[in-house]
Each structure stands twice: as structure tokens, then as C-alpha cells.
């Protein structure tokens, strides 16, 4: 018998045989193809999510990059989206701006340039996408908005794009507005006009990397419609809106996923990669984040396609989303087309979905049967639905009617301690009289394709996992200038390797953010960088420090908590030395809870050594080896990161950093 199946977009007539639980679906381009497929991507940044990756030893670092970017090996991503650093906290840390001040410009800072070049090295066709989260404080004349002077902000973004091209040979294919914050129509129009006038007419503008409201504005403003090339939405729940469809523009889920990368996270990724098109006509999905390469105790632990957050050990994990990505990416390319709903894309009658992506006679069909509880994403809430085992028969028509067989790749998620079977090559399926049948169980992903290119890449197992070393030191001499100190995770402000112009110190780590930024989330008023193991309790640390200006200070800390967007609420044990000769021991980064204070003989423009020992409920501070205080601590000050920092957004230098901790 036949039944009517109502999808989100159309009524699909599906033949379902009740006794055999078999349903029939057509794969047919006779009436033309659907929307252009724009690719699958990953997002580095928003913020500092790839921070620890650059510190990995070889060959592990290259292996990790291959799993993400090398075609026909792992995730084989089509798009790399990066944060345009703005000296501001943007989820898990800060990323350095190319312009800390109006008269400062440098294109060697940060690791996103390096990452984009490594991606291009492996896949020259990968597309690059830049988007700011925060901005240095001078943007917008210090009033907290990038739209106070849109000409200034447009010039700032243009310089970043020109710097990418001039110094790194990178052309930025897509550019965004301001991540998940209000958009300004005048800014969007001026940015597009400026790009076109400066050789970036092929760069496509994505807006607004937030919600759906811009669709309505596009329908009402023809100049805005000309400026916006792609509508980019975050965490759409696989749905779209009528106004967005009416624009006729490509629709992207330009940030999605953000889910712990276990089997459920892999199931989330499998479901939305298909259903973002099936339900929402979205032709690209980009994962936040690309790789979980930040400390586990920071927000959104392991929310990447894979995990690499132990450069000291070299250990990494190739997680399930890598292989779920491969089901689509290894057998398609941007510029192919989805087939239309009802003739190559839709819901399976007993739950799950299918999409066909084609290029002429080349066909790739991806099927997923992810159950509700095994595919829950972090956001939005997933409505209830059911999936049961089923048999699906696909009829190949039109251009595909002469296909004789299809290559098959399968992933089977397992739970309760059983090991999932990811991206396994199966025997080809024969197409008989233009049709083939697949028996589908729950929580499976299939790719059936004319392509012979797939490969499950594999390297020898990485070194075993191990905690951060309890004895650790860094004199900062073995770095390139403008890079970051290994394993330091800036949470407010920016700490870069710089020349000290002192023969006894050479290269040092220097706080260089010049002012409180245009924020994306709440920043600390005092720049701070974390390092170490967040479970540490008893520690000893020393570092040389140099105060460059009056009205500032430096800090060393232990048991520091609340990184990311809660950095302004960080508690711990913080020892401050101020340029006026005052010291403070505080229980919070805002210096509201003061244990003790006093005076000490330090001066600006002179190196001194600062030390802190925390053991049990007692802290002792030292200057140049001399005891300054010993003080008891609150009972709830238990464990956390080590920290260095400055009182204000002013330059100060650090050198010869040393840690001894009790595991």
C-alpha cells in the first residue's frame, strides 16, 4: 500500500510495504538538481580552541593535521573557519589581534595563520573563512562597539585580509560580521563595497553568524541583499524560516555541533549533517569547534571533532566526529549539488534521513538512522522522535539509471562500553534493475557512492596520556618572536614572546594588549594567563618580572578557577606586586577579597624575582628569595591552574618561569 509522508518542505509519496517493513525512495535528477553543496567545515577559535595544538611535538602534530585536513584520510574538511583575533576573551581564551593599537600592525602573531597554511598545504582547495569575536579596545574609539566608526572597523578587517594574502599567501574566501552579536546594516554594506574595491570581489560575505533576523532585513533592503552573499545561522536545530527561504540565498549552519565528542556527540554530528539540508535547506555545516586543543577544565570540554590537549605527552584522540565527517567529505566536493527533496533527500519512513549529493554521473548517498537519545546536541533542545530498524530500497533514475554498483562505507555506534565500528568499508552493493536495498539498524551511518576514493587513514597509536609535568620550566628563549609561550592559555589580555632588549634576558613573555577590548563576553580587568593542571593543590612557582610603567603591577597565582567567559569571577591565590611598592595577597582576580597587604622594595624598569608557595591552607610569598608573607587561606580554596598576569592592560615582562607541584 502507499501512504503520504509529509516532510518539512514537501509531500513525498513513498511506497511502504508493511509486512516487510520496506520503503522505496527515488534518487532522480530528471527534474534537475537541488541547491549547491558548499562543504563541511571546522572552526578554530571562538576562542583559543586550537591553542595547545601548535605546541605538539612531531610527528604527532602532523598526524593530527592530517586527520583533519588531508583529503581521503580522515575528516577531509572542505572549510576552515578561524577567529580574527581581537585581544578579547571569546570562550576558552583570547587570541591576539593583528593591531593591538592604531599604529601597531603585525601578521606573525597567533597560530591561526600557521593553521590555515597547514590546512592549505594538505588540501589546496580548502576554503578559508574569517570572523571576529572581539576587537581591540581602540576600535570604536573605546566605547565598546565596533560600529561607532564603521570606516575604522572595515579598514581593520581589510588589513587582516590583506595581511593574510601578502604575508602568508592566503586568500580569504568568506568573511563574517561579528560573531553572535548585533549586526549593523551600514557596516555590512560598507564592508562589501570596500572588499570589492580592494581586490576581494570573490570573497563572499556571510551574515550574520547569529539568528534569523537578517533574513527579514534582506527582503526589505535591496542594497543589503546585494551585500550579503550567504545567510549564516548558528545552532538552527536543522530548521529554517520562511523569510530565509524567500531570500533565495545560500543558507549555512555557520556554527553548529558544540557537543562532547563521544558516541552521542558523533551521533549529533551525523544527524545534523544530513538534516540541516533535509529540514533546513542548509548547504554547509561548520563545527564549533575544529579540535578540542585547550585544557579540559576550561569551558566546553572536548567539544571538537577530535581532541588534542596534551602537547607535553603527545597524546591525542581521533574521536567519532572525524569519521562521521568522512562519510560526506571524502566522497563529495563543494560545487556539487544536493538532489531535490523527494528525489534524493528526505526522511526515512521509520526514522532517520538520507541525502544524495551529485556531480554529473557521480553520486554519493548518505543515510543516517540516529536515535533520539544517541544524537542529542548541546543546543537547541531536540524534540522527541522514534527510529526503528527498517529496510530501504532506492531506485536510481535519470542520470543514475545505468549505475551497476555502489561502494559502501558504514559506521555503527555502540554504547555501554562496546566499541563503535567507525567508517568501515563494506562489500559493494549491486544495483539490479536500477534498484538496491539496504537493511538499516538503529544508530548507523551509511555512504553509498560511485567514488572509489575513500580511505580510513591510520597512524601508529600516539604516546599514552599523561598529566601536565609536576616539574616544569621555560626561559622563553627557543621561540619565534610574536608567538606564544608553550602551554600558556591566555584568559584575558595577550601574552606574546618579545625581545626584552636586555642581554641577560633575551626573549621574554610580555603582556601586549594595550587596552580593555571590545568584548564578546565579560573579560577580566586584569590580563591573566593560565598554565598547568587544574587539579593541582600544592605548588611552588617563581618567575622574573619587569614592570615597564607606573600605575601597573604583576601577579602570580595558584589554584585559579573559572577560565573562559567567567574569568572575571576567577578565585584562587593571587600574589600581586604593584609599581607603587605595594603587594597584595587576594582570593580573587578582582582584588576584592584581600588576605594581606604591605610594602615591598620593587621599582619599575628593573627585573625582580617573584615566588609563591601554596601548601594546604597556607601561602608564602617571596621577592628575590626573601619571605614577604605567610598567610592562611580559605577552606574552599582547593585546587586550580597556575597563573601569571598584570594589574592593567599595560606592558610587563616575564622570564625564567619555574613550577614544582605535588601530583
Short mmCIF file of N, CA and C in Angstrom, two decimals, residues 539-542 556-557 573-577 583-585 596 599-600 609-615 618-633:
data_model
loop_
_atom_site.label_atom_id
_atom_site.label_comp_id
_atom_site.label_asym_id
_atom_site.label_seq_id
_atom_site.Cartn_x
_atom_site.Cartn_y
_atom_site.Cartn_z
N UNK A 539 51.71 23.76 45.30
CA UNK A 539 52.62 24.15 44.23
C UNK A 539 53.62 25.19 44.73
N UNK A 540 54.73 25.25 43.99
CA UNK A 540 55.72 26.31 44.18
C UNK A 540 56.05 26.86 42.80
N UNK A 541 56.05 28.18 42.67
CA UNK A 541 56.38 28.77 41.37
C UNK A 541 57.20 30.03 41.56
N UNK A 542 58.08 30.28 40.60
CA UNK A 542 58.86 31.52 40.58
C UNK A 542 58.92 32.03 39.14
N UNK A 556 51.39 36.56 40.23
CA UNK A 556 51.48 35.11 40.07
C UNK A 556 50.37 34.50 40.91
N UNK A 557 49.82 33.40 40.44
CA UNK A 557 48.68 32.82 41.14
C UNK A 557 48.69 31.31 41.10
N UNK A 573 44.52 31.88 44.62
CA UNK A 573 45.51 32.53 45.47
C UNK A 573 46.36 33.41 44.56
N UNK A 574 46.22 34.73 44.67
CA UNK A 574 46.86 35.65 43.75
C UNK A 574 47.78 36.60 44.52
N UNK A 575 49.06 36.60 44.12
CA UNK A 575 50.08 37.43 44.74
C UNK A 575 50.43 38.55 43.77
N UNK A 576 50.09 39.79 44.15
CA UNK A 576 50.28 40.96 43.29
C UNK A 576 51.44 41.80 43.79
N UNK A 577 52.26 42.29 42.85
CA UNK A 577 53.31 43.28 43.13
C UNK A 577 53.00 44.51 42.28
N UNK A 583 52.30 45.26 47.88
CA UNK A 583 51.95 43.89 47.49
C UNK A 583 50.59 43.56 48.08
N UNK A 584 49.89 42.63 47.41
CA UNK A 584 48.60 42.13 47.86
C UNK A 584 48.58 40.62 47.72
N UNK A 585 47.94 39.96 48.66
CA UNK A 585 47.57 38.56 48.50
C UNK A 585 46.05 38.53 48.51
N UNK A 596 46.03 39.75 52.74
CA UNK A 596 47.02 40.60 53.42
C UNK A 596 47.63 41.54 52.40
N UNK A 599 54.11 46.56 51.99
CA UNK A 599 55.02 47.24 51.07
C UNK A 599 56.23 46.36 50.80
N UNK A 600 56.83 46.60 49.65
CA UNK A 600 57.98 45.80 49.23
C UNK A 600 58.87 46.67 48.35
N UNK A 609 62.56 38.92 41.02
CA UNK A 609 62.01 37.57 41.01
C UNK A 609 60.87 37.49 42.02
N UNK A 610 59.75 36.95 41.57
CA UNK A 610 58.59 36.82 42.42
C UNK A 610 58.28 35.33 42.58
N UNK A 611 57.99 34.90 43.81
CA UNK A 611 57.72 33.49 44.08
C UNK A 611 56.50 33.31 44.95
N UNK A 612 55.83 32.18 44.77
CA UNK A 612 54.65 31.85 45.55
C UNK A 612 54.66 30.36 45.86
N UNK A 613 54.48 30.01 47.12
CA UNK A 613 54.37 28.62 47.55
C UNK A 613 53.01 28.47 48.23
N UNK A 614 52.22 27.52 47.74
CA UNK A 614 50.91 27.24 48.31
C UNK A 614 50.89 25.78 48.73
N UNK A 615 50.64 25.56 50.02
CA UNK A 615 50.60 24.20 50.55
C UNK A 615 49.50 24.11 51.59
N UNK A 618 47.89 27.25 53.45
CA UNK A 618 48.88 28.30 53.72
C UNK A 618 49.56 28.73 52.44
N UNK A 619 49.80 30.05 52.31
CA UNK A 619 50.52 30.60 51.17
C UNK A 619 51.67 31.46 51.68
N UNK A 620 52.82 31.35 50.98
CA UNK A 620 54.00 32.15 51.31
C UNK A 620 54.47 32.84 50.04
N UNK A 621 54.76 34.15 50.16
CA UNK A 621 55.23 34.93 49.03
C UNK A 621 56.67 35.36 49.20
N UNK A 622 57.39 35.45 48.08
CA UNK A 622 58.81 35.81 48.09
C UNK A 622 59.08 36.87 47.03
N UNK A 623 60.02 37.76 47.33
CA UNK A 623 60.59 38.66 46.35
C UNK A 623 62.10 38.52 46.42
N UNK A 624 62.70 38.16 45.27
CA UNK A 624 64.15 37.94 45.20
C UNK A 624 64.62 36.99 46.30
N UNK A 625 63.84 35.97 46.57
CA UNK A 625 64.19 34.94 47.54
C UNK A 625 63.88 35.28 48.98
N UNK A 626 63.41 36.48 49.24
CA UNK A 626 63.13 36.92 50.61
C UNK A 626 61.65 36.75 50.93
N UNK A 627 61.37 36.12 52.09
CA UNK A 627 59.99 35.95 52.53
C UNK A 627 59.32 37.31 52.71
N UNK A 628 58.12 37.43 52.13
CA UNK A 628 57.33 38.66 52.27
C UNK A 628 56.14 38.45 53.20
N UNK A 629 55.53 37.29 53.10
CA UNK A 629 54.39 36.98 53.97
C UNK A 629 54.20 35.47 54.02
N UNK A 630 53.55 35.02 55.05
CA UNK A 630 52.94 33.69 55.14
C UNK A 630 51.55 33.90 55.72
N UNK A 631 50.54 33.33 55.03
CA UNK A 631 49.17 33.64 55.43
C UNK A 631 48.29 32.41 55.22
N UNK A 632 47.31 32.22 56.10
CA UNK A 632 46.36 31.12 55.96
C UNK A 632 45.33 31.45 54.89
N UNK A 633 44.72 30.38 54.31
CA UNK A 633 43.80 30.51 53.19
C UNK A 633 42.42 30.01 53.56
#
